[in-house]
Every structure is written in structure tokens, then in C-alpha cells.
């Protein structure tokens, strides 16, 4: 299997925009495949991903940026951290880049911040924000769905949690974009490093003030839970840790949820029978959200690092190698999901998808993201009929290696 030649590449923008044929080739010919361009070992079968995700002792999440990006990019990343530390609080390894037992402490405290009662208490706000966004375009009978709804919804939800009002949403987006800059390859020179580090530091100082306010005047929101006295045996988060965790919650909970909402609308438009079924039976909304995440996972893949020599599917992988776990490929594995290319909101095992990962690093924001999709589409379907792509609209996706993101989605509809 290691000698198989795969003609297409995940680095090809056309493949990244529609990767499913490539995934099928990988699963069939080389389920463990060493990408010649990067040296990463791509894992594409469902059962293999489950194995990797459940074995943190062999496949570690503690990865340094130079292992992923090369020394030239890593140099800019280190410069960014140094500038951020000078202006605010430098990045530290917390939830995303640690393994148990260190990871378990962050997980316990964040599970408390995003527990079911907290998420449930947020849902009236999600419904209100959804209606406010729809109010702004409903009379036109058309909108640019990504810019007018998919991105503003999760952005406003998080912004309200950190005390920002509508007039400050543009500021919040600027901060979120800055936090994403290192991962999105926007650090190109010293000037860009200073620019984005300055913006993130500005966000950090604002958040530090909110955290101190919540310590003094606690409420029932997510930030209060993060600064509340920990359970016996746990240490409270330091400000460095709080800042890094908020960076992860904002970047992970904002962009990926927005991408999921955009992908969900496109899937319904492309499958009018499924849209009609969902309109008639709203009890399917949760399974619909799971099927969206299975079929068009917002995050198509992430990374692990081997701690020892290992063999997977007959391929020898040395210690300290980067494993690229391709969630999108596993979610289309027909061994797990028969007729996997079909979008089916009644699929019985849709909730077995890996769109939110699995094991110790199962997405801590999953309960909120899933409920945002449910509430959003309940409101959209209540208020809009005959939803379709606008005449002449073309579907384009943002370039990138691991996110499955629409750049725009112009739609028309009949107001209800």
C-alpha cells in the first residue's frame, strides 16, 4: 500500500473544493498515505481514525508549529508569540495542544462552562439573533447567506457572551480574524506579525477586563463558569490559560460553526426532497445537523504526532511523524456509512460521524454548535419558502487544507 501512486493532491484547490473522489482513491489504494509534498501520513478510513483518536499515548496532540509548517513559517509564528507576549499574553499550550492528564484539567473546566444547562440557557438568545438577522433581509426575498446569516449568527452568540453589543460586532470579527491569522497563513512578514499580534492583544486586554468583571459580579454565562472556583483537586485557570482558551473557543466556535451553517443550507438546496422532509418533520432537526457534519464536515482534517514507531495498514511510520487524520474521508467511508455520498437526514447512524473528532479531544463546543444549527434552521424554515440558489450563482469554496468553507451563497426565497 505504501507504494501506491495517488495522482491527485489535497493541496490542489480543485481537490480541496470537492475532495470526495480523492478520498475514495485514498481509502481504496492507500488508506495510510505519505503525502510527498508534506511528508504527512494521511489516514482516511473510519476504523483507522477511531484507533488514532483513541490512542493519545501513541498519537499525541502535543505538536509544535515547526512540525507542521516548516522553519520559515515557524519563525514568523515564534515572532508572533513574542510580540503577543510583549503586548498582552503569549500563547501557551492548553486544550488543543495537550494530552491527558494535562488535557483532562482543561476539559473538565470547559465542560462546566459549556454544560447542557448553560447551552440550553443560551438558546433563546440564538433564536432571537436568528430572527434579527432574518428581519434584515426577509423583505428583499434574497440574501447573501454566508455574509448575512451564517457568519453573523455564531459571531453574535459569542460576542454577547463576552459583553459586546451589535455596534461592536465588526470589532469582534476583526479580533477573530486576527486570532485565525497564524493558522490561515496570513503571517507573511514582520509587518503582518505586528498588525495581527496587536489586534489579538487588543482583544486580550478587553477579555481580561471581562474576566475580572465576572469574578466580581458573576452571572450564568460561559465566562463566569471559566473563572468560577474549580472543583477540588483542580487549579483555577491563569490569565495566560484563560486567554489561550478563549482564543480556541472564538476561532473554533465561530468559523467552523459558520461553515457548518453555510454547508447545511447548500445541502438542503441541492436536495429539495430533504428540505421538504425537514419542513414537515422538525423532529429530524438534530439528525439533520449530524448528517450535515458527516457529509460536509467543517473541519476536514487535523493532526497528531507519533510518539513511537508504528505500523498502520502495512505502512511503517517512524516516531515524531505527523499523522493527518482526515475526518472528511472517514465520514464518507462506505464501510461505516452505506451510500455515503448520499445526503440523508434520516440516516440512522449519522451521529457516529467524526466531524467533531472522537476520544479525549472530542470537540468541547459540540453541544453549542449542534444546537445553533438546530435553532437556526428551525427559524429559517419557519420564515422562508422556496429557497433556491440565486440565478447565475456559482458555488465557490475558500482555499485551504483543512476547512470546508463556502465563500458565498447567494439565495432567493419567498417570505412566509
C-alpha positions as a Markdown table, in Angstrom:
| # | Residue | x | y | z |
|---|---|---|---|---|
| 1 | Unk | 0.0 | 0.0 | 0.0 |
| 2 | Unk | 2.9 | 2.4 | 0.7 |
| 3 | Unk | 4.0 | 2.1 | -2.9 |
| 4 | Unk | 0.7 | 3.2 | -4.4 |
| 5 | Unk | 0.7 | 6.4 | -6.5 |
| 6 | Unk | -2.1 | 8.8 | -5.9 |
| 7 | Unk | -2.3 | 11.3 | -8.8 |
| 8 | Unk | -4.5 | 13.9 | -7.1 |
| 9 | Unk | -3.4 | 16.0 | -4.1 |
| 10 | Unk | -5.2 | 17.7 | -1.2 |
| 11 | Unk | -3.0 | 20.7 | -1.9 |
| 12 | Unk | -4.8 | 21.2 | -5.3 |
| 13 | Unk | -7.5 | 23.8 | -4.8 |
| 14 | Unk | -9.9 | 21.9 | -7.1 |
| 15 | Unk | -9.5 | 18.7 | -5.0 |
| 16 | Unk | -9.9 | 20.7 | -1.7 |
| 17 | Unk | -13.1 | 22.2 | -3.1 |
| 18 | Unk | -14.5 | 18.7 | -3.9 |
| 19 | Unk | -12.4 | 16.1 | -2.2 |
| 20 | Unk | -14.7 | 13.1 | -2.2 |
| 21 | Unk | -13.2 | 11.3 | -5.3 |
| 22 | Unk | -9.8 | 11.8 | -3.8 |
| 23 | Unk | -10.9 | 10.3 | -0.5 |
| 24 | Unk | -12.3 | 7.2 | -2.2 |
| 25 | Unk | -9.0 | 6.7 | -4.0 |
| 26 | Unk | -7.1 | 7.0 | -0.7 |
| 27 | Unk | -9.3 | 4.6 | 1.1 |
| 28 | Unk | -9.1 | 2.0 | -1.7 |
| 29 | Unk | -5.5 | 2.3 | -2.7 |
| 30 | Unk | -3.6 | 3.8 | 0.2 |
| 31 | Unk | -5.6 | 4.2 | 3.5 |
| 32 | Unk | -2.3 | 5.3 | 5.1 |
| 33 | Unk | -0.7 | 7.5 | 2.6 |
| 34 | Unk | 2.5 | 9.6 | 2.9 |
| 35 | Unk | 1.9 | 12.9 | 1.1 |
| 36 | Unk | 5.0 | 13.6 | -1.0 |
| 37 | Unk | 4.5 | 17.3 | -0.8 |
| 38 | Unk | 4.4 | 17.5 | 3.0 |
| 39 | Unk | 5.6 | 14.2 | 4.4 |
| 40 | Unk | 2.4 | 13.9 | 6.4 |
| 41 | Unk | 0.8 | 10.4 | 6.7 |
| 42 | Unk | -2.9 | 10.8 | 5.7 |
| 43 | Unk | -5.3 | 8.4 | 7.4 |
| 44 | Unk | -8.6 | 8.1 | 5.6 |
| 45 | Unk | -10.6 | 5.0 | 6.8 |
| 46 | Unk | -13.1 | 5.3 | 9.6 |
| 47 | Unk | -11.9 | 2.5 | 11.8 |
| 48 | Unk | -8.3 | 3.7 | 11.5 |
| 49 | Unk | -9.3 | 7.2 | 12.6 |
| 50 | Unk | -11.1 | 5.7 | 15.6 |
| 51 | Unk | -7.9 | 3.9 | 16.5 |
| 52 | Unk | -5.7 | 7.0 | 16.2 |
| 53 | Unk | -8.1 | 9.3 | 18.0 |
| 54 | Unk | -8.5 | 6.9 | 21.0 |
| 55 | Unk | -4.7 | 6.3 | 21.5 |
| 56 | Unk | -3.2 | 9.6 | 22.7 |
| 57 | Unk | -0.1 | 7.7 | 24.0 |
| 58 | Unk | 0.9 | 6.7 | 20.5 |
| 59 | Unk | -0.7 | 9.6 | 18.6 |
| 60 | Unk | 0.0 | 12.8 | 20.5 |
| 61 | Unk | -1.8 | 16.1 | 20.2 |
| 62 | Unk | 1.2 | 18.0 | 21.6 |
| 63 | Unk | 2.5 | 19.4 | 18.3 |
| 64 | Unk | 4.8 | 22.3 | 17.7 |
| 65 | Unk | 4.2 | 24.7 | 14.8 |
| 66 | Unk | 7.5 | 24.0 | 13.1 |
| 67 | Unk | 6.5 | 20.3 | 12.8 |
| 68 | Unk | 3.5 | 21.4 | 10.7 |
| 69 | Unk | 4.7 | 24.5 | 8.8 |
| 70 | Unk | 8.4 | 24.3 | 8.3 |
| 71 | Unk | 11.1 | 26.6 | 9.8 |
| 72 | Unk | 10.4 | 29.7 | 7.7 |
| 73 | Unk | 6.8 | 29.8 | 8.7 |
| 74 | Unk | 7.6 | 28.7 | 12.3 |
| 75 | Unk | 10.0 | 31.7 | 12.6 |
| 76 | Unk | 7.0 | 34.1 | 11.9 |
| 77 | Unk | 4.9 | 32.1 | 14.4 |
| 78 | Unk | 7.5 | 32.5 | 17.1 |
| 79 | Unk | 7.8 | 36.2 | 16.3 |
| 80 | Unk | 4.1 | 36.5 | 16.6 |
| 81 | Unk | 4.1 | 34.8 | 20.1 |
| 82 | Unk | 6.9 | 37.1 | 21.2 |
| 83 | Unk | 5.1 | 40.2 | 20.0 |
| 84 | Unk | 1.8 | 39.0 | 21.6 |
| 85 | Unk | 3.7 | 38.3 | 24.9 |
| 86 | Unk | 5.1 | 41.8 | 24.8 |
| 87 | Unk | 1.7 | 43.5 | 24.2 |
| 88 | Unk | -0.6 | 41.1 | 26.1 |
| 89 | Unk | -0.4 | 37.4 | 26.9 |
| 90 | Unk | 1.7 | 35.0 | 24.8 |
| 91 | Unk | 0.2 | 31.7 | 23.7 |
| 92 | Unk | 0.5 | 28.7 | 25.9 |
| 93 | Unk | -0.3 | 25.0 | 25.2 |
| 94 | Unk | -3.8 | 24.3 | 26.6 |
| 95 | Unk | -6.8 | 22.4 | 25.4 |
| 96 | Unk | -5.9 | 21.8 | 21.7 |
| 97 | Unk | -2.2 | 21.0 | 22.0 |
| 98 | Unk | -2.0 | 18.9 | 25.2 |
| 99 | Unk | -2.7 | 15.2 | 26.0 |
| 100 | Unk | -4.2 | 13.6 | 29.1 |
| 101 | Unk | -3.7 | 14.1 | 32.1 |
| 102 | Unk | -2.8 | 17.7 | 31.4 |
| 103 | Unk | -5.6 | 18.0 | 28.8 |
| 104 | Unk | -8.1 | 16.5 | 31.3 |
| 105 | Unk | -7.9 | 19.5 | 33.6 |
| 106 | Unk | -8.8 | 21.9 | 30.8 |
| 107 | Unk | -11.5 | 19.6 | 29.6 |
| 108 | Unk | -13.2 | 19.3 | 33.0 |
| 109 | Unk | -13.3 | 23.1 | 33.5 |
| 110 | Unk | -14.5 | 23.8 | 30.0 |
| 111 | Unk | -17.2 | 21.1 | 30.2 |
| 112 | Unk | -18.5 | 23.0 | 33.1 |
| 113 | Unk | -18.5 | 26.2 | 31.1 |
| 114 | Unk | -20.4 | 24.5 | 28.2 |
| 115 | Unk | -22.6 | 22.1 | 30.1 |
| 116 | Unk | -26.1 | 21.3 | 28.9 |
| 117 | Unk | -27.9 | 23.8 | 31.3 |
| 118 | Unk | -25.5 | 26.6 | 30.1 |
| 119 | Unk | -26.1 | 25.8 | 26.4 |
| 120 | Unk | -29.8 | 25.5 | 27.0 |
| 121 | Unk | -29.9 | 28.9 | 28.6 |
| 122 | Unk | -28.2 | 30.3 | 25.5 |
| 123 | Unk | -30.8 | 29.0 | 23.0 |
| 124 | Unk | -33.4 | 31.9 | 23.4 |
| 125 | Unk | -30.6 | 34.2 | 22.5 |
| 126 | Unk | -29.7 | 32.1 | 19.5 |
| 127 | Unk | -33.3 | 32.2 | 18.4 |
| 128 | Unk | -33.6 | 36.0 | 18.9 |
| 129 | Unk | -30.4 | 36.6 | 17.0 |
| 130 | Unk | -31.5 | 34.3 | 14.1 |
| 131 | Unk | -34.8 | 36.3 | 13.8 |
| 132 | Unk | -33.0 | 39.6 | 13.9 |
| 133 | Unk | -30.7 | 38.5 | 11.1 |
| 134 | Unk | -33.6 | 37.3 | 9.1 |
| 135 | Unk | -35.5 | 40.5 | 9.7 |
| 136 | Unk | -32.7 | 42.4 | 8.0 |
| 137 | Unk | -33.2 | 40.7 | 4.6 |
| 138 | Unk | -36.6 | 39.0 | 4.7 |
| 139 | Unk | -38.4 | 41.7 | 2.8 |
| 140 | Unk | -35.9 | 41.6 | -0.1 |
| 141 | Unk | -36.6 | 37.9 | -0.9 |
| 142 | Unk | -32.9 | 37.4 | -1.3 |
| 143 | Unk | -29.7 | 37.5 | 0.6 |
| 144 | Unk | -26.0 | 36.5 | 0.5 |
| 145 | Unk | -26.5 | 33.7 | 3.1 |
| 146 | Unk | -22.9 | 33.4 | 4.2 |
| 147 | Unk | -22.4 | 37.1 | 4.9 |
| 148 | Unk | -25.9 | 37.9 | 6.0 |
| 149 | Unk | -26.6 | 34.9 | 8.3 |
| 150 | Unk | -24.1 | 32.0 | 8.5 |
| 151 | Unk | -21.2 | 34.1 | 9.8 |
| 152 | Unk | -23.0 | 36.7 | 11.9 |
| 153 | Unk | -25.0 | 34.1 | 13.9 |
| 154 | Unk | -22.2 | 32.3 | 15.8 |
| 155 | Unk | -20.3 | 35.6 | 15.9 |
| 156 | Unk | -23.1 | 37.4 | 17.6 |
| 157 | Unk | -23.7 | 34.5 | 20.0 |
| 158 | Unk | -20.1 | 34.5 | 21.2 |
| 159 | Unk | -19.9 | 38.3 | 21.2 |
| 160 | Unk | -22.9 | 38.6 | 23.5 |
| 161 | Unk | -21.2 | 36.1 | 25.8 |
| 162 | Unk | -18.2 | 38.4 | 26.2 |
| 163 | Unk | -20.3 | 41.5 | 26.6 |
| 164 | Unk | -20.2 | 43.1 | 23.2 |
| 165 | Unk | -23.3 | 44.7 | 21.6 |
| 166 | Unk | -24.3 | 44.9 | 18.0 |
| 167 | Unk | -22.3 | 48.1 | 17.4 |
| 168 | Unk | -19.2 | 46.2 | 18.3 |
| 169 | Unk | -19.7 | 43.1 | 16.1 |
| 170 | Unk | -17.3 | 44.4 | 13.4 |
| 171 | Unk | -14.6 | 44.7 | 16.2 |
| 172 | Unk | -15.3 | 41.2 | 17.3 |
| 173 | Unk | -14.8 | 39.9 | 13.7 |
| 174 | Unk | -11.6 | 41.8 | 13.4 |
| 175 | Unk | -10.3 | 40.2 | 16.6 |
| 176 | Unk | -11.4 | 36.7 | 15.5 |
| 177 | Unk | -9.7 | 37.1 | 12.1 |
| 178 | Unk | -6.5 | 38.2 | 13.9 |
| 179 | Unk | -6.6 | 35.1 | 16.1 |
| 180 | Unk | -7.0 | 33.0 | 13.0 |
| 181 | Unk | -4.2 | 34.7 | 11.1 |
| 182 | Unk | -1.4 | 32.3 | 12.1 |
| 183 | Unk | -3.4 | 29.2 | 11.1 |
| 184 | Unk | -4.7 | 30.8 | 7.9 |
| 185 | Unk | -1.2 | 31.6 | 6.6 |
| 186 | Unk | -1.6 | 35.4 | 6.9 |
| 187 | Unk | 1.7 | 35.9 | 8.7 |
| 188 | Unk | 3.9 | 36.8 | 5.7 |
| 189 | Unk | 6.4 | 39.3 | 7.1 |
| 190 | Unk | 7.2 | 41.3 | 10.2 |
| 191 | Unk | 4.6 | 44.0 | 9.4 |
| 192 | Unk | 1.8 | 41.4 | 9.2 |
| 193 | Unk | 3.0 | 39.9 | 12.5 |
| 194 | Unk | 2.9 | 43.3 | 14.3 |
| 195 | Unk | -0.5 | 44.0 | 12.8 |
| 196 | Unk | -2.3 | 40.8 | 13.8 |
| 197 | Unk | -0.5 | 40.4 | 17.2 |
| 198 | Unk | -1.6 | 44.0 | 18.0 |
| 199 | Unk | -5.2 | 43.2 | 17.2 |
| 200 | Unk | -5.2 | 40.0 | 19.3 |
| 201 | Unk | -3.5 | 41.8 | 22.2 |
| 202 | Unk | -6.3 | 44.4 | 22.0 |
| 203 | Unk | -8.9 | 41.5 | 22.3 |
| 204 | Unk | -6.9 | 40.0 | 25.1 |
| 205 | Unk | -7.0 | 43.2 | 27.2 |
| 206 | Unk | -10.7 | 43.5 | 26.6 |
| 207 | Unk | -11.3 | 39.9 | 27.7 |
| 208 | Unk | -9.1 | 40.3 | 30.7 |
| 209 | Unk | -11.4 | 43.1 | 31.9 |
| 210 | Unk | -14.4 | 40.9 | 31.3 |
| 211 | Unk | -12.9 | 38.0 | 33.2 |
| 212 | Unk | -12.2 | 40.3 | 36.2 |
| 213 | Unk | -15.7 | 41.7 | 36.0 |
| 214 | Unk | -17.2 | 38.1 | 36.1 |
| 215 | Unk | -15.1 | 37.3 | 39.1 |
| 216 | Unk | -16.6 | 40.3 | 40.9 |
| 217 | Unk | -20.1 | 40.1 | 39.5 |
| 218 | Unk | -20.8 | 36.5 | 38.4 |
| 219 | Unk | -23.7 | 35.8 | 36.0 |
| 220 | Unk | -24.9 | 32.5 | 34.5 |
| 221 | Unk | -22.8 | 32.7 | 31.3 |
| 222 | Unk | -19.8 | 30.8 | 29.9 |
| 223 | Unk | -17.1 | 33.3 | 31.0 |
| 224 | Unk | -18.3 | 33.2 | 34.6 |
| 225 | Unk | -18.1 | 29.4 | 34.6 |
| 226 | Unk | -14.5 | 29.7 | 33.4 |
| 227 | Unk | -13.4 | 31.8 | 36.3 |
| 228 | Unk | -15.5 | 30.2 | 39.0 |
| 229 | Unk | -13.7 | 28.4 | 41.8 |
| 230 | Unk | -12.6 | 25.0 | 40.4 |
| 231 | Unk | -13.6 | 21.6 | 41.9 |
| 232 | Unk | -11.4 | 20.0 | 44.5 |
| 233 | Unk | -8.1 | 18.9 | 43.0 |
| 234 | Unk | -8.1 | 21.4 | 40.1 |
| 235 | Unk | -6.2 | 24.7 | 39.9 |
| 236 | Unk | -8.0 | 27.7 | 38.6 |
| 237 | Unk | -7.1 | 28.9 | 35.1 |
| 238 | Unk | -4.3 | 31.5 | 35.0 |
| 239 | Unk | -4.9 | 34.6 | 32.8 |
| 240 | Unk | -2.5 | 33.1 | 30.2 |
| 241 | Unk | -4.6 | 29.9 | 30.1 |
| 242 | Unk | -7.9 | 31.9 | 30.0 |
| 243 | Unk | -6.6 | 33.9 | 27.1 |
| 244 | Unk | -5.5 | 30.9 | 25.1 |
| 245 | Unk | -8.7 | 29.0 | 25.8 |
| 246 | Unk | -10.8 | 32.0 | 24.7 |
| 247 | Unk | -8.7 | 32.1 | 21.5 |
| 248 | Unk | -9.6 | 28.5 | 20.8 |
| 249 | Unk | -13.3 | 28.9 | 21.7 |
| 250 | Unk | -13.6 | 32.0 | 19.5 |
| 251 | Unk | -11.7 | 30.6 | 16.5 |
| 252 | Unk | -13.2 | 27.1 | 16.8 |
| 253 | Unk | -16.7 | 28.1 | 17.8 |
| 254 | Unk | -17.0 | 30.9 | 15.3 |
| 255 | Unk | -15.6 | 30.0 | 11.9 |
| 256 | Unk | -16.4 | 26.2 | 12.0 |
| 257 | Unk | -20.0 | 26.8 | 13.1 |
| 258 | Unk | -20.5 | 29.4 | 10.4 |
| 259 | Unk | -19.1 | 27.0 | 7.8 |
| 260 | Unk | -21.5 | 24.3 | 9.0 |
| 261 | Unk | -24.5 | 26.6 | 8.7 |
| 262 | Unk | -23.4 | 27.5 | 5.2 |
| 263 | Unk | -22.8 | 23.9 | 4.2 |
| 264 | Unk | -26.2 | 22.9 | 5.7 |
| 265 | Unk | -28.1 | 25.5 | 3.6 |
| 266 | Unk | -26.3 | 24.4 | 0.4 |
| 267 | Unk | -27.1 | 20.7 | 1.1 |
| 268 | Unk | -30.8 | 21.5 | 1.6 |
| 269 | Unk | -30.9 | 23.5 | -1.7 |
| 270 | Unk | -29.2 | 20.7 | -3.5 |
| 271 | Unk | -31.5 | 18.1 | -2.0 |
| 272 | Unk | -35.1 | 19.6 | -2.2 |
| 273 | Unk | -36.6 | 16.3 | -1.1 |
| 274 | Unk | -34.6 | 16.5 | 2.2 |
| 275 | Unk | -35.6 | 20.2 | 2.7 |
| 276 | Unk | -39.3 | 19.2 | 2.2 |
| 277 | Unk | -38.9 | 16.4 | 4.7 |
| 278 | Unk | -37.3 | 18.7 | 7.3 |
| 279 | Unk | -40.0 | 21.3 | 6.8 |
| 280 | Unk | -42.7 | 18.6 | 7.5 |
| 281 | Unk | -40.9 | 17.0 | 10.4 |
| 282 | Unk | -38.9 | 19.2 | 12.7 |
| 283 | Unk | -38.1 | 16.3 | 15.0 |
| 284 | Unk | -35.4 | 15.5 | 12.4 |
| 285 | Unk | -33.5 | 18.7 | 13.0 |
| 286 | Unk | -30.9 | 17.1 | 15.3 |
| 287 | Unk | -30.3 | 14.2 | 13.0 |
| 288 | Unk | -30.1 | 16.8 | 10.1 |
| 289 | Unk | -27.3 | 18.6 | 12.0 |
| 290 | Unk | -25.4 | 15.4 | 12.4 |
| 291 | Unk | -25.8 | 14.4 | 8.8 |
| 292 | Unk | -24.6 | 17.9 | 7.7 |
| 293 | Unk | -21.5 | 17.4 | 9.9 |
| 294 | Unk | -21.0 | 13.9 | 8.4 |
| 295 | Unk | -21.5 | 14.8 | 4.8 |
| 296 | Unk | -19.7 | 18.2 | 4.7 |
| 297 | Unk | -17.6 | 18.4 | 7.8 |
| 298 | Unk | -16.4 | 21.9 | 8.6 |
| 299 | Unk | -13.0 | 20.6 | 9.6 |
| 300 | Unk | -11.9 | 18.1 | 7.1 |
| 301 | Unk | -8.8 | 17.1 | 9.0 |
| 302 | Unk | -6.4 | 17.8 | 11.8 |
| 303 | Unk | -3.1 | 16.4 | 13.1 |
| 304 | Unk | -1.4 | 14.1 | 15.5 |
| 305 | Unk | 2.3 | 13.2 | 16.1 |
| 306 | Unk | 3.6 | 9.7 | 16.6 |
| 307 | Unk | 5.4 | 9.1 | 19.9 |
| 308 | Unk | 7.0 | 5.8 | 18.7 |
| 309 | Unk | 7.5 | 3.8 | 15.6 |
| 310 | Unk | 4.2 | 2.4 | 14.5 |
| 311 | Unk | 2.8 | 0.4 | 11.5 |
| 312 | Unk | -0.7 | 1.2 | 10.1 |
| 313 | Unk | -2.2 | -0.6 | 7.1 |
| 314 | Unk | 1.2 | -2.1 | 6.4 |
| 315 | Unk | 2.9 | 1.3 | 6.3 |
| 316 | Unk | 5.8 | 1.9 | 8.7 |
| 317 | Unk | 5.6 | 5.3 | 10.4 |
| 318 | Unk | 8.6 | 6.5 | 12.3 |
| 319 | Unk | 8.4 | 8.2 | 15.7 |
| 320 | Unk | 7.8 | 12.0 | 15.5 |
| 321 | Unk | 5.9 | 11.8 | 12.2 |
| 322 | Unk | 2.9 | 13.9 | 11.5 |
| 323 | Unk | -0.4 | 12.0 | 11.1 |
| 324 | Unk | -3.1 | 13.8 | 9.2 |
| 325 | Unk | -6.4 | 12.5 | 10.4 |
| 326 | Unk | -8.8 | 13.2 | 7.6 |
| 327 | Unk | -12.3 | 13.4 | 9.2 |
| 328 | Unk | -13.9 | 14.2 | 5.9 |
| 329 | Unk | -12.6 | 10.9 | 4.3 |
| 330 | Unk | -13.7 | 8.8 | 7.3 |
| 331 | Unk | -17.2 | 10.3 | 7.2 |
| 332 | Unk | -17.6 | 9.1 | 3.6 |
| 333 | Unk | -16.3 | 5.6 | 4.3 |
| 334 | Unk | -18.9 | 3.2 | 2.9 |
| 335 | Unk | -17.9 | 0.6 | 5.4 |
| 336 | Unk | -19.4 | 2.8 | 8.1 |
| 337 | Unk | -21.9 | 4.8 | 6.2 |
| 338 | Unk | -23.5 | 2.9 | 3.3 |
| 339 | Unk | -24.2 | 5.0 | 0.2 |
| 340 | Unk | -22.0 | 7.6 | 2.0 |
| 341 | Unk | -22.2 | 10.2 | -0.8 |
| 342 | Unk | -26.0 | 10.5 | -0.3 |
| 343 | Unk | -27.2 | 13.3 | 2.0 |
| 344 | Unk | -30.0 | 11.6 | 4.1 |
| 345 | Unk | -31.3 | 13.4 | 7.2 |
| 346 | Unk | -32.9 | 10.1 | 8.3 |
| 347 | Unk | -29.6 | 8.2 | 8.3 |
| 348 | Unk | -29.7 | 6.0 | 11.4 |
| 349 | Unk | -26.1 | 6.3 | 12.3 |
| 350 | Unk | -25.5 | 9.9 | 11.3 |
| 351 | Unk | -24.5 | 10.7 | 14.9 |
| 352 | Unk | -21.5 | 8.3 | 14.5 |
| 353 | Unk | -19.7 | 10.9 | 12.3 |
| 354 | Unk | -16.3 | 12.2 | 13.3 |
| 355 | Unk | -16.9 | 15.8 | 12.4 |
| 356 | Unk | -16.4 | 16.8 | 16.0 |
| 357 | Unk | -13.5 | 14.3 | 16.4 |
| 358 | Unk | -13.6 | 11.5 | 18.9 |
| 359 | Unk | -11.9 | 10.4 | 22.1 |
| 360 | Unk | -10.2 | 12.8 | 24.6 |
| 361 | Unk | -10.3 | 15.6 | 22.0 |
| 362 | Unk | -14.0 | 15.4 | 21.1 |
| 363 | Unk | -15.0 | 19.0 | 20.4 |
| 364 | Unk | -15.9 | 20.7 | 23.7 |
| 365 | Unk | -18.1 | 23.1 | 21.8 |
| 366 | Unk | -20.2 | 20.4 | 20.1 |
| 367 | Unk | -23.3 | 20.9 | 22.2 |
| 368 | Unk | -23.4 | 24.6 | 21.4 |
| 369 | Unk | -22.6 | 24.2 | 17.7 |
| 370 | Unk | -25.2 | 21.5 | 17.1 |
| 371 | Unk | -27.9 | 23.4 | 18.9 |
| 372 | Unk | -27.1 | 26.6 | 16.9 |
| 373 | Unk | -27.7 | 24.6 | 13.7 |
| 374 | Unk | -30.9 | 23.2 | 15.0 |
| 375 | Unk | -32.3 | 26.6 | 16.2 |
| 376 | Unk | -31.1 | 28.5 | 13.1 |
| 377 | Unk | -32.8 | 26.2 | 10.6 |
| 378 | Unk | -36.0 | 25.9 | 12.6 |
| 379 | Unk | -36.3 | 29.7 | 12.3 |
| 380 | Unk | -35.2 | 29.8 | 8.6 |
| 381 | Unk | -37.7 | 27.2 | 7.6 |
| 382 | Unk | -40.4 | 28.9 | 9.5 |
| 383 | Unk | -39.9 | 32.2 | 7.8 |
| 384 | Unk | -38.7 | 31.3 | 4.3 |
| 385 | Unk | -40.3 | 29.3 | 1.5 |
| 386 | Unk | -39.0 | 28.3 | -2.0 |
| 387 | Unk | -35.3 | 28.7 | -1.0 |
| 388 | Unk | -33.1 | 28.4 | -4.0 |
| 389 | Unk | -29.7 | 29.5 | -5.4 |
| 390 | Unk | -29.9 | 32.9 | -7.0 |
| 391 | Unk | -29.9 | 32.9 | -10.8 |
| 392 | Unk | -26.4 | 32.8 | -12.1 |
| 393 | Unk | -24.8 | 32.0 | -8.7 |
| 394 | Unk | -21.7 | 29.8 | -8.7 |
| 395 | Unk | -20.5 | 27.8 | -5.7 |
| 396 | Unk | -17.0 | 28.6 | -4.6 |
| 397 | Unk | -15.1 | 27.4 | -1.6 |
| 398 | Unk | -12.3 | 29.1 | 0.3 |
| 399 | Unk | -8.9 | 27.7 | -0.5 |
| 400 | Unk | -7.3 | 25.8 | 2.3 |
| 401 | Unk | -6.0 | 22.4 | 3.5 |
| 402 | Unk | -8.4 | 21.6 | 6.4 |
| 403 | Unk | -11.5 | 23.8 | 6.4 |
| 404 | Unk | -14.6 | 23.1 | 4.1 |
| 405 | Unk | -15.8 | 26.7 | 3.8 |
| 406 | Unk | -18.1 | 28.5 | 1.3 |
| 407 | Unk | -17.0 | 32.0 | 0.3 |
| 408 | Unk | -20.6 | 33.0 | -0.7 |
| 409 | Unk | -24.0 | 31.6 | -1.1 |
| 410 | Unk | -26.5 | 34.0 | -2.9 |
| 411 | Unk | -30.0 | 32.7 | -2.4 |
| 412 | Unk | -33.6 | 33.7 | -3.2 |
| 413 | Unk | -36.8 | 32.8 | -1.3 |
| 414 | Unk | -40.4 | 33.7 | -0.7 |
| 415 | Unk | -41.0 | 35.3 | 2.7 |
| 416 | Unk | -43.6 | 33.4 | 4.8 |
